[in-house]
Coordinates of C-alpha atoms in Angstrom, one line a residue:
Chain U
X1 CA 22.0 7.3 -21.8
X2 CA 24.2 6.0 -24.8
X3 CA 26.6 5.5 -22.6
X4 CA 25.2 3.7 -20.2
X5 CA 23.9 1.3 -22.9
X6 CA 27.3 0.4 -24.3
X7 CA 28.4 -0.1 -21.0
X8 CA 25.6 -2.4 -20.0
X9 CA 25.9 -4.4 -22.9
X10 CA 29.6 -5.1 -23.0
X11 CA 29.3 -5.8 -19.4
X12 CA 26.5 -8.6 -19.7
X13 CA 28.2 -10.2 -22.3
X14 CA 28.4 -14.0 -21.6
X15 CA 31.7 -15.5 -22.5
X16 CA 30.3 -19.0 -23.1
X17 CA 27.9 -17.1 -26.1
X18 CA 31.2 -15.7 -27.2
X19 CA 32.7 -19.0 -27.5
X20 CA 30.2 -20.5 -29.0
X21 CA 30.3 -17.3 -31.4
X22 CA 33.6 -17.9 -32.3
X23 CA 33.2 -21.9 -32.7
X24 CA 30.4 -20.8 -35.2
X25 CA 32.7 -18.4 -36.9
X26 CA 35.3 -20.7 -37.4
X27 CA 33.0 -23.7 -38.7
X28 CA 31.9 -21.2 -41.5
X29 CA 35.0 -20.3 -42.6
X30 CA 35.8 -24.2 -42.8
X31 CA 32.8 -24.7 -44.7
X32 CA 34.0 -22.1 -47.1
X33 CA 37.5 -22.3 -47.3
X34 CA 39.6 -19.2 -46.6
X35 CA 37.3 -16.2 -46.9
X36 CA 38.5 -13.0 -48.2
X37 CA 39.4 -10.0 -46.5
X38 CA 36.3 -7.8 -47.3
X39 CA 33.8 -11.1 -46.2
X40 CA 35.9 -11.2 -42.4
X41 CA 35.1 -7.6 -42.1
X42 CA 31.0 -8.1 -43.1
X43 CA 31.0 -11.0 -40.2
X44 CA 32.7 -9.0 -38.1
X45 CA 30.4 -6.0 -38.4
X46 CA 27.0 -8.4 -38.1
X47 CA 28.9 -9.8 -35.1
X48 CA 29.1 -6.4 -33.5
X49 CA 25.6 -5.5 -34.7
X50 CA 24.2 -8.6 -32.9
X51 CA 26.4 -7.6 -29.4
X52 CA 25.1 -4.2 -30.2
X53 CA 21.1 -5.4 -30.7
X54 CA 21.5 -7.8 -27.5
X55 CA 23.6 -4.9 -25.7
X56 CA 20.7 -3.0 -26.0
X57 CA 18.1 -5.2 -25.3
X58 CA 19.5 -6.4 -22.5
X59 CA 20.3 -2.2 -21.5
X60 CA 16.8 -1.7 -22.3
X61 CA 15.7 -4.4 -19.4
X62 CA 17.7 -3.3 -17.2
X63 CA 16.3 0.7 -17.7
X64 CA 13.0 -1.1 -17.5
X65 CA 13.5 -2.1 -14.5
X66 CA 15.5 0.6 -13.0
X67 CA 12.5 2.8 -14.0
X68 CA 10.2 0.5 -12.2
X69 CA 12.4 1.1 -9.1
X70 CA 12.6 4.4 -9.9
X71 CA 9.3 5.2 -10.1
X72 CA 8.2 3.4 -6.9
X73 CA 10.8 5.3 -4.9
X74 CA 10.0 8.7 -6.1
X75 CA 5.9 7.9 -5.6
X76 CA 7.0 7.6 -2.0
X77 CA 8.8 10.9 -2.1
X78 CA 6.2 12.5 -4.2
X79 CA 2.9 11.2 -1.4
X80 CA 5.6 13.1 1.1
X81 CA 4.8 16.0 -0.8
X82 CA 1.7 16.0 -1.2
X83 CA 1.4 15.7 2.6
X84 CA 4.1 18.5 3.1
X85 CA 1.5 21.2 2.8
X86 CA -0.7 20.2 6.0
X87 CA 2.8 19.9 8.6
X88 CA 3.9 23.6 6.8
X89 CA 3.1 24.9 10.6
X90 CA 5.3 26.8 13.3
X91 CA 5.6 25.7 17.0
X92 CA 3.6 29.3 17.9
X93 CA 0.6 28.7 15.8
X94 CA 0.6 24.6 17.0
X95 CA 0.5 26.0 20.3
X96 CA -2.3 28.5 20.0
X97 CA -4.2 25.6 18.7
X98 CA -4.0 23.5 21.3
X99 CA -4.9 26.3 23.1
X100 CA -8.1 26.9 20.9
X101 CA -9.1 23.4 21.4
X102 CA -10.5 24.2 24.4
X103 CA -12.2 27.5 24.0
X104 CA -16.0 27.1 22.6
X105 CA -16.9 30.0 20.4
X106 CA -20.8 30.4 20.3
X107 CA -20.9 31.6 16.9
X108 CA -23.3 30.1 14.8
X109 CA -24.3 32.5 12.3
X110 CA -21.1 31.9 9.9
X111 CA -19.1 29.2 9.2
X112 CA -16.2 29.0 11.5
X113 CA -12.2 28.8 10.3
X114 CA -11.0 24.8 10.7
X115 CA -7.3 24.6 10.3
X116 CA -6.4 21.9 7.9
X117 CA -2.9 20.8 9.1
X118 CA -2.0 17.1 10.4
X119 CA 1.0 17.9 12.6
X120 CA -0.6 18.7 16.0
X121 CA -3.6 15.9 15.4
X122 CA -0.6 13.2 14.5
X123 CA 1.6 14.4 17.4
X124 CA -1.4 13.9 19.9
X125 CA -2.5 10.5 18.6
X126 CA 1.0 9.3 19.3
X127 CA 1.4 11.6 22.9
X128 CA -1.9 9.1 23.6
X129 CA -0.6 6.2 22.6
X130 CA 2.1 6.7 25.4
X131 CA -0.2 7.7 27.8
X132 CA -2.1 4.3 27.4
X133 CA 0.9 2.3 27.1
X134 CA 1.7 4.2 30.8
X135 CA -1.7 3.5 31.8
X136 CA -1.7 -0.1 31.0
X137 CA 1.3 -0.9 32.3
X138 CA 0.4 0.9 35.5
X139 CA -3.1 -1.4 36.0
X140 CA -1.4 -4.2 34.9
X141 CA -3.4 -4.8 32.3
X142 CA -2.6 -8.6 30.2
X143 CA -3.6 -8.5 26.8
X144 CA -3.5 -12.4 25.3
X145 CA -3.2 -11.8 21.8
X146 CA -1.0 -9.4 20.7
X147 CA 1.1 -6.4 22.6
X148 CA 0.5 -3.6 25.0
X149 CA 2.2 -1.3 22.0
X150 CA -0.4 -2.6 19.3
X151 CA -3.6 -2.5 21.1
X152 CA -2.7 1.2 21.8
X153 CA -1.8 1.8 18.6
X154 CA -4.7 0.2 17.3
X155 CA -7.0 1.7 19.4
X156 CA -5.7 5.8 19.2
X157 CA -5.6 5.6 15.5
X158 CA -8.5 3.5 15.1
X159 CA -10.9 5.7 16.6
X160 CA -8.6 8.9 15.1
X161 CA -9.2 7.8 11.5
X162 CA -12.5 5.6 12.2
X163 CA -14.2 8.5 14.1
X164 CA -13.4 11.0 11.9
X165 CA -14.4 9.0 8.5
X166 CA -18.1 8.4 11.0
X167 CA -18.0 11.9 11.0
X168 CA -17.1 12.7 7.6
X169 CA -19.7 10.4 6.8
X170 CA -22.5 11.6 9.0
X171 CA -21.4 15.0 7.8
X172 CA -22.2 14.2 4.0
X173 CA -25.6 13.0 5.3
X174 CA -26.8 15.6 7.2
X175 CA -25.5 18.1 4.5
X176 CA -22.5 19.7 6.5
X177 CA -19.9 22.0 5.2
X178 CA -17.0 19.8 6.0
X179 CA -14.6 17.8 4.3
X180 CA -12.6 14.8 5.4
X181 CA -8.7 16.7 6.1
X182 CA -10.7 19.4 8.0
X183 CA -12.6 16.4 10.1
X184 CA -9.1 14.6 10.6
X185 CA -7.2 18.1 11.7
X186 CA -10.9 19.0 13.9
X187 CA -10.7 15.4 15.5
X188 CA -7.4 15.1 16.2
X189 CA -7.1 18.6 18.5
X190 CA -9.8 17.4 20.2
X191 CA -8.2 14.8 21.3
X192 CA -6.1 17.6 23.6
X193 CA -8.8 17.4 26.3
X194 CA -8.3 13.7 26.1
X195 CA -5.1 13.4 26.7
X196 CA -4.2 16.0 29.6
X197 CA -7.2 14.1 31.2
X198 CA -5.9 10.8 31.1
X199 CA -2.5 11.8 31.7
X200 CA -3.6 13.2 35.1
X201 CA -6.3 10.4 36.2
X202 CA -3.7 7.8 35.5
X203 CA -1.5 9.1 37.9
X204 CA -4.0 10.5 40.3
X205 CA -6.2 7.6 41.4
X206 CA -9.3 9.7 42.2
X207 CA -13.1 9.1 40.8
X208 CA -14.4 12.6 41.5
X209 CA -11.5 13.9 40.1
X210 CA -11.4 11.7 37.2
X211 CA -16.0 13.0 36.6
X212 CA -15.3 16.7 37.7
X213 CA -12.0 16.4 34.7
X214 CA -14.3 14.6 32.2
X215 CA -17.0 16.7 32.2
X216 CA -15.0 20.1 32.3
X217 CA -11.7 19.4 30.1
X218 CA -13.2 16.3 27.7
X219 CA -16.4 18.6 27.7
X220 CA -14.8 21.8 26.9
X221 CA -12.9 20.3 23.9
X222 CA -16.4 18.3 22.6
X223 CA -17.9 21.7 23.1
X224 CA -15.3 23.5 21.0
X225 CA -15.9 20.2 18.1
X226 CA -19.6 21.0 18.5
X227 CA -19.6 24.6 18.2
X228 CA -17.8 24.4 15.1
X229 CA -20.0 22.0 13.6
X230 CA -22.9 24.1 14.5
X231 CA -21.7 26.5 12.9
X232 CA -21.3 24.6 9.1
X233 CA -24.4 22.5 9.4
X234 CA -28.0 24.1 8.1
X235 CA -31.1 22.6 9.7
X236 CA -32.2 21.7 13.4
X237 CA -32.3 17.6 12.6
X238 CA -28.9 17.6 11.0
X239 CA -27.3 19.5 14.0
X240 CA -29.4 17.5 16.3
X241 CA -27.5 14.1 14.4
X242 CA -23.9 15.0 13.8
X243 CA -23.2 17.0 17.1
X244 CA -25.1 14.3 18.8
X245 CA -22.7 11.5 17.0
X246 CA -19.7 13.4 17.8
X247 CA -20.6 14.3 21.6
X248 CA -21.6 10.6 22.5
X249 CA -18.7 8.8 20.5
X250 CA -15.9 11.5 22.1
X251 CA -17.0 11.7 25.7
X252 CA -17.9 7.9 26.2
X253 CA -14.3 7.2 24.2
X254 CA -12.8 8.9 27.5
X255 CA -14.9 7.2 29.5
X256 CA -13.7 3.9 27.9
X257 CA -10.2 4.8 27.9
X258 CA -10.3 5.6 31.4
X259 CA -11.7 2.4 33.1
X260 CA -10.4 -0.1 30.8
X261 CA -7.5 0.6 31.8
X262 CA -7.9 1.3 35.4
X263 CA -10.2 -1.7 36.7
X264 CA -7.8 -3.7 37.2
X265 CA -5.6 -1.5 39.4
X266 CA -9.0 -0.9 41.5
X267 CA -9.8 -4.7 41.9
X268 CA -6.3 -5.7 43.0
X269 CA -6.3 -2.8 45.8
X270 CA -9.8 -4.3 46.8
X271 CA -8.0 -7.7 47.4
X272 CA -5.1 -6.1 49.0
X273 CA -7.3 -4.2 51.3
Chain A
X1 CA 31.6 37.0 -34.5
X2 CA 29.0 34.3 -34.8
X3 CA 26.2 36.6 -34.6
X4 CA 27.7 39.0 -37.4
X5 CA 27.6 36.0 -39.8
X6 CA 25.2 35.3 -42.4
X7 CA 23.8 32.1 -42.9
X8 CA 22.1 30.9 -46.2
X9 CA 19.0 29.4 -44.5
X10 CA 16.4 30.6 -42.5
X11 CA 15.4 27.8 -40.8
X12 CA 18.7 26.7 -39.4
X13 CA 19.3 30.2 -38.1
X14 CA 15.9 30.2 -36.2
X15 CA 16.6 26.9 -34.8
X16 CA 19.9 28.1 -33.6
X17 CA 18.9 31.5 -32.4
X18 CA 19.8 31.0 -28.7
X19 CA 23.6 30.1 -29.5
X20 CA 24.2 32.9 -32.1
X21 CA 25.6 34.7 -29.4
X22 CA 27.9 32.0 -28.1
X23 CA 31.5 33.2 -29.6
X24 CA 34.4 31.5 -29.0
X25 CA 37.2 33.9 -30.3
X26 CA 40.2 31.8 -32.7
X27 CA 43.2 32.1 -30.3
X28 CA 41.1 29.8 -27.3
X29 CA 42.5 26.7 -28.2
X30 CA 39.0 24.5 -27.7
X31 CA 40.7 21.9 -26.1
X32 CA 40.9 19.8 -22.6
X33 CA 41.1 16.3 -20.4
X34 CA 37.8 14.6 -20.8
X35 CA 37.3 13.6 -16.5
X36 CA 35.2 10.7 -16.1
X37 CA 33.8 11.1 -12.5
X38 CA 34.2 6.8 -11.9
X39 CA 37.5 6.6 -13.0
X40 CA 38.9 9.2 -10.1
X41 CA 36.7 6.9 -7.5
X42 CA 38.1 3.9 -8.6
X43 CA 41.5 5.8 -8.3
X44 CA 40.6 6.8 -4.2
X45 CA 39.9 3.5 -3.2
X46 CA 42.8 1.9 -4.8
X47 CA 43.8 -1.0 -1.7
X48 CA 41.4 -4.0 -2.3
X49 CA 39.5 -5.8 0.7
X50 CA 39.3 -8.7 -1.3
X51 CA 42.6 -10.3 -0.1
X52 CA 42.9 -9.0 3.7
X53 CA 42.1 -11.0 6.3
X54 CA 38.1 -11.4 7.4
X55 CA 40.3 -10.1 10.5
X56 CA 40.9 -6.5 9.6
X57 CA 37.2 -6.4 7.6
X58 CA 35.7 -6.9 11.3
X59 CA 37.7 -5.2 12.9
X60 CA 37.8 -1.8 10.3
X61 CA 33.8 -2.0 11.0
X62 CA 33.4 -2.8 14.7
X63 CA 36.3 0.4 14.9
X64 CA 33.9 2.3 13.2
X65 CA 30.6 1.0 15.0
X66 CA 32.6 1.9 18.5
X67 CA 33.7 5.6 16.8
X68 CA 30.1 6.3 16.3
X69 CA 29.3 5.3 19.9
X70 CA 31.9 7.5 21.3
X71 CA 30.4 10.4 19.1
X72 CA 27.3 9.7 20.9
X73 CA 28.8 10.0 24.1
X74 CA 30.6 13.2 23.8
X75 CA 28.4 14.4 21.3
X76 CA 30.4 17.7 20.0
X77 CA 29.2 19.4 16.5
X78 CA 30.2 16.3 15.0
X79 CA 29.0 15.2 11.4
X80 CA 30.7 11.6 11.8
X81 CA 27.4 10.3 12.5
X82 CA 25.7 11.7 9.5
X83 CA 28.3 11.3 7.1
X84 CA 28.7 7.1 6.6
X85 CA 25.5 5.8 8.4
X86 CA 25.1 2.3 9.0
X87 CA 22.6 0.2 10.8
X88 CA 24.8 -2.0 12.1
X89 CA 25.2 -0.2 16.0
X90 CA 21.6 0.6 15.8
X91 CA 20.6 -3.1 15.4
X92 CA 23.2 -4.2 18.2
X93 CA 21.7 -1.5 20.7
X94 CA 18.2 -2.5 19.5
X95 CA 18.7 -6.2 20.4
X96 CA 20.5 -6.1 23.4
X97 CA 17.9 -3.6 25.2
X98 CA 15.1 -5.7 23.7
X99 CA 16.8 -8.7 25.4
X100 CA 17.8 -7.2 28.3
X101 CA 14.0 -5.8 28.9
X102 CA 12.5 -9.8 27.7
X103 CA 13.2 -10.5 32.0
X104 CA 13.8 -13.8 33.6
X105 CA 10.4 -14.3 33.2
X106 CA 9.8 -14.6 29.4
X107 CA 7.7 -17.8 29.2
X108 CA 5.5 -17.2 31.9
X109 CA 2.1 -15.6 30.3
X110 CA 1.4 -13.6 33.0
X111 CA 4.9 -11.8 33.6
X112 CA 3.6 -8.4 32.1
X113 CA 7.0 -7.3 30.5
X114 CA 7.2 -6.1 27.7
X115 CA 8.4 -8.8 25.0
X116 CA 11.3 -9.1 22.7
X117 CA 9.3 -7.6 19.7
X118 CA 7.2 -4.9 21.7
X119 CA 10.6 -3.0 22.4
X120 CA 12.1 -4.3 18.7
X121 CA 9.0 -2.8 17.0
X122 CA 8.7 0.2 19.4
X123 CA 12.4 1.5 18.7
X124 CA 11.8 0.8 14.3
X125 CA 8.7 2.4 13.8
X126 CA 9.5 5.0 16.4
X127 CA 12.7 6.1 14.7
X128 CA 11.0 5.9 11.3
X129 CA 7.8 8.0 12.9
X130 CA 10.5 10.2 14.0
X131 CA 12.4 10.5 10.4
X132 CA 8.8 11.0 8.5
X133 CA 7.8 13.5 10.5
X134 CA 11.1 15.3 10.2
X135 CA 11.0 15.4 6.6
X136 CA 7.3 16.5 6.2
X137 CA 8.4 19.4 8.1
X138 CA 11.1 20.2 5.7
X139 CA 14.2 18.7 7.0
X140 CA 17.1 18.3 4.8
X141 CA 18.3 14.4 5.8
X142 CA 18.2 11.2 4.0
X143 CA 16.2 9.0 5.6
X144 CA 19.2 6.5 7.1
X145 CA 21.2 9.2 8.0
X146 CA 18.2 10.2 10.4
X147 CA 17.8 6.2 11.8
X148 CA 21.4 5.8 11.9
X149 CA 21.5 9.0 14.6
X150 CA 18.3 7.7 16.4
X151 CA 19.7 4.6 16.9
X152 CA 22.7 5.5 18.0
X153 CA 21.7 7.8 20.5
X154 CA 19.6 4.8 22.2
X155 CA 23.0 3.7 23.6
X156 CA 22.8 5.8 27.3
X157 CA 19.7 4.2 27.8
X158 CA 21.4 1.1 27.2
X159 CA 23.5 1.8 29.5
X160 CA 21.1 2.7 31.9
X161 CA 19.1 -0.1 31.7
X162 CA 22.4 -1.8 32.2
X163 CA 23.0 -0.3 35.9
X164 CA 19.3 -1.0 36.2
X165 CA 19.6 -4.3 35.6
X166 CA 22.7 -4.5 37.9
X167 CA 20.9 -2.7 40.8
X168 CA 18.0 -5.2 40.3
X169 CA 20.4 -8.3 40.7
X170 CA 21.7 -6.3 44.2
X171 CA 18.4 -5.3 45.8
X172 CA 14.9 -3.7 45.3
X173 CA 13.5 -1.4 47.6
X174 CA 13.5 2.2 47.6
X175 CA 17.0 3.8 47.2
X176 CA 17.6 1.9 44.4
X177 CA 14.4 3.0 42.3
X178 CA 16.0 6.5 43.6
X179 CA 19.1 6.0 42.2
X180 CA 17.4 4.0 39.1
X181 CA 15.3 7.0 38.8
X182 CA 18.3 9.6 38.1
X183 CA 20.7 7.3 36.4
X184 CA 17.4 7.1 33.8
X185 CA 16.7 10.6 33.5
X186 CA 20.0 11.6 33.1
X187 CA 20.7 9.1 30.4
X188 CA 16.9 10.1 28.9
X189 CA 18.3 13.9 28.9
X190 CA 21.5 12.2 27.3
X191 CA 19.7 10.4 24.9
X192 CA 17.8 13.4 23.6
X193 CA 20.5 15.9 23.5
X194 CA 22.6 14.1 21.8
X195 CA 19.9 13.1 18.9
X196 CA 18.9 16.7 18.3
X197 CA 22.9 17.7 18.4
X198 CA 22.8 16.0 15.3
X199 CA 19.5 16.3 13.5
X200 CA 18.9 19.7 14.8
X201 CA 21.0 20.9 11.9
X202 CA 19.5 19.7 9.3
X203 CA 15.7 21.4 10.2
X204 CA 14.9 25.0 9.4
X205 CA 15.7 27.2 12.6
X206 CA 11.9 28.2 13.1
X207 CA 10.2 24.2 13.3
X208 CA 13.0 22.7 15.5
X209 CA 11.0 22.5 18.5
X210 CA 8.1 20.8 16.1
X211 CA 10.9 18.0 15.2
X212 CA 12.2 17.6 18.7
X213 CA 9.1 16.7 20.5
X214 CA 9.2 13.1 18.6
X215 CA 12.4 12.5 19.5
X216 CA 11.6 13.9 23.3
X217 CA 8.2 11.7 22.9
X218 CA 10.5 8.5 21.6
X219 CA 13.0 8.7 24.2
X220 CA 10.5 9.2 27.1
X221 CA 8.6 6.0 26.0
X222 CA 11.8 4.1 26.3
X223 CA 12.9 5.4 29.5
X224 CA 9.6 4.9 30.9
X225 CA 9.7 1.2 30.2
X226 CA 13.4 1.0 31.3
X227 CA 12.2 2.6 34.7
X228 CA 9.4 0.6 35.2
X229 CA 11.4 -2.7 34.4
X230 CA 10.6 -5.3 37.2
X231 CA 12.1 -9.1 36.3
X232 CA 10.9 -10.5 39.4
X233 CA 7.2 -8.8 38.9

């Protein structure tokens, strides 16, 4: 650290201050006539004591601000780690949970296991976001203000983190045993269903297809959201509310997601036709 | 030696416990060059680019910008990537796909493409998606060094879109989306070897499959709107 201070100062040394140091110097010794050898060395020492105070104020800035700079870089780092924990996962167990998001387990009696871990929710919000981008392309749909890319941005994460602070929310009402990470990580698989359903529908231009898919695949995974909500909520009215939230806001999301970006496909084949 | 010796105060000897056995027996001379780590760099790089010509500057970094490409298309076990990043070849790949993808058609409203910043925006916060992700799962790369590779490897689907572009101009109708169609999944297959070649390294053996799918995911988006490319739509 010394080091660095010496260096600092010497280096932001102004050679205008210098000279007009040295001008000073000399117009003292004038004043005084020729000054003895012991005097020189006194100026010469408060000389370097003043270099030295404004080498280190100058040093002590410039760590200032370094620190600042600092400081900021390594609260980046350090919010990294604290989200390091919930991506700690291996490919084996994401894949069992994908799984998992589609198996219901009627087991109410205890509360039931929620993985907290942000990988597999993070990596389907952004598998959806290309899915829409494919399926608005594909209708042609023309959004005025703004881009394809933001809107399904916007809309994936928006109802991602929205949704799942609703939940949380609705959760803290009715007295649930949930907390937000475990909503976020709960939310995010179920969006699974979601996308292998609109990845198929927007390919496959059927409307039975696209019900008999919605109400099997998007209801298997609100099934599996619901069951495990069951199972940490006390109390017929607060089940009633938050599984009743959840089911309407996830299956009618689908239904959105579907036709908003499929009308317009439909309407142009009526004109062509 | 040390330790055998008595001192006369108590205090100084508890302070300085822990080094009571550090001995240095008497015919070690204590001696040695003092190395100042940024005096031996200033020593390396001893030729000045302060008096060449702006010449050899541009040329010394477009040589390095087109060594990097070749690295990306014959990517070996190569750390040249990795080693001296720069964003320069990142930013020319960036803006020539954007513009090529902008199509004849960019003040029209209703010309559907995507625009100049969709693909801009797409490519930056997809390679910085990409680089987050890969060190929340414990990768060991500095965060350039990971956009540097990303964006290099974008460059067969520059090239792709090139030919696409080309086969456009000729003429649309079926065998040219089929031949559109491979040159794009080859180059997509290109693309994404070639990225986890060199980032592949630098995760831990068990989650590489985790990092890749981004990367896959990234790649595919691009492709996809490369494919789909229509000027004349």
């Amino acid at each position: 650290m010394e080091n660095m201070d010496d260096t600092s100062g010497s280096s932001f040394e102004d050679m205008g201050e210098i000279h007009q140091r040295m001008k000073e110097d000399e117009e003292e010794g004038d004043g005084e006539g020729v000054p003895e050898e012991g005097e020189e060395d006194g100026a010469f020492l408060g000389m370097k004591g003043f270099k030295s105070q404004l080498g280190r104020q100058v040093a002590d800035e410039m760590w200032q601000a370094g620190k600042r700079q600092a400081s900021k870089a390594f609260n980046l780092y350090a919010n990294i780690d604290i989200l390091r924990p919930y991506f700690d996962v291996e490919p084996i167990q994401v894949r069992n949970r994908l799984l998992e998001s589609m198996i219901p387990i009627r087991l109410i009696s205890f509360p039931q296991k929620i993985a907290v871990e942000l990988y597999g929710p993070l990596m389907l919000v952004f598998t959806m976001v290309a899915i829409l981008l494919h399926g608005m392309k594909s209708s042609g749909t023309v959004i005025r203000e703004g881009t394809l890319m933001g809107t399904a941005i916007g809309t994936c994460f928006g109802y991602w983190l929205g949704v799942s602070s609703l939940v949380c929310f609705v959760a803290y009402l009715c007295n649930a045993q949930i907390t937000m990470l475990q909503t976020l990580s709960l939310l995010g698989y179920g969006l699974f269903g979601h996308c292998v359903v609109l990845f198929i529908t927007y390919n496959i231009h059927f409307h039975s297809l696209f019900y008999v898919f919605w109400l099997c695949i998007g209801g298997l995974s609100t099934l599996r959201m619901v069951a495990v909500l069951l199972s940490r909520t006390v109390g017929h009215t607060q089940r009633l509310i938050l599984c009743g939230t959840v089911t309407a806001l996830h299956m009618l999301f689908l239904l959105y997601l579907h036709f908003a970006y499929h009308k317009v496909v439909e309407g142009m084949s009526v004109c062509v036709a | 030696m040390a330790a055998t010796e008595d001192k006369p105060d108590n205090g100084n000897k508890q302070l300085f416990s822990g080094l009571s056995d550090v001995s240095i027996s008497g015919d070690i001379p204590v001696e040695g060059d003092i190395t100042i780590p940024m005096a031996s760099q200033s020593q390396d790089d001893d030729y000045s680019t302060l008096d060449e010509p702006v010449k050899d500057t541009i040329m010394r970094d477009l040589k390095a910008v087109g060594n990097k490409f070749f690295h990306v298309m014959y990517p070996k076990k190569s750390t040249a990537l990795l080693r001296d990043w720069d964003l320069w070849g990142p930013l020319i790949l960036c803006v020539s796909l954007a513009l090529m993808l902008q199509g004849s058609y960019a003040d029209s409203k209703d010309s559907g493409g995507p625009q100049f910043a969709e693909v801009f925006v797409i490519i930056w916060f997809g390679a910085v998606v990409i680089t987050l992700n890969s060190k929340l799962l414990g990768g060991t790369i500095s965060f350039f060094q990971s956009l540097c590779v990303l964006g290099y490897c974008i460059l067969p689907l520059t090239v792709a879109m090139l030919v696409c572009r080309l086969l456009l101009l000729a003429s649309i109708n079926t065998v040219t989306f089929i031949i559109r169609l491979v040159v794009v999944a080859v180059m997509f297959a290109w693309s994404t070897l070639a990225s986890t070649a060199f980032l592949a390294d630098s995760q831990p053996p068990n989650r590489r499959a985790l990092a890749v799918y981004p990367i896959f995911l990234f790649y595919f988006v691009i492709s996809w709107m490369i494919l789909t490319f229509n000027p004349s739509s």
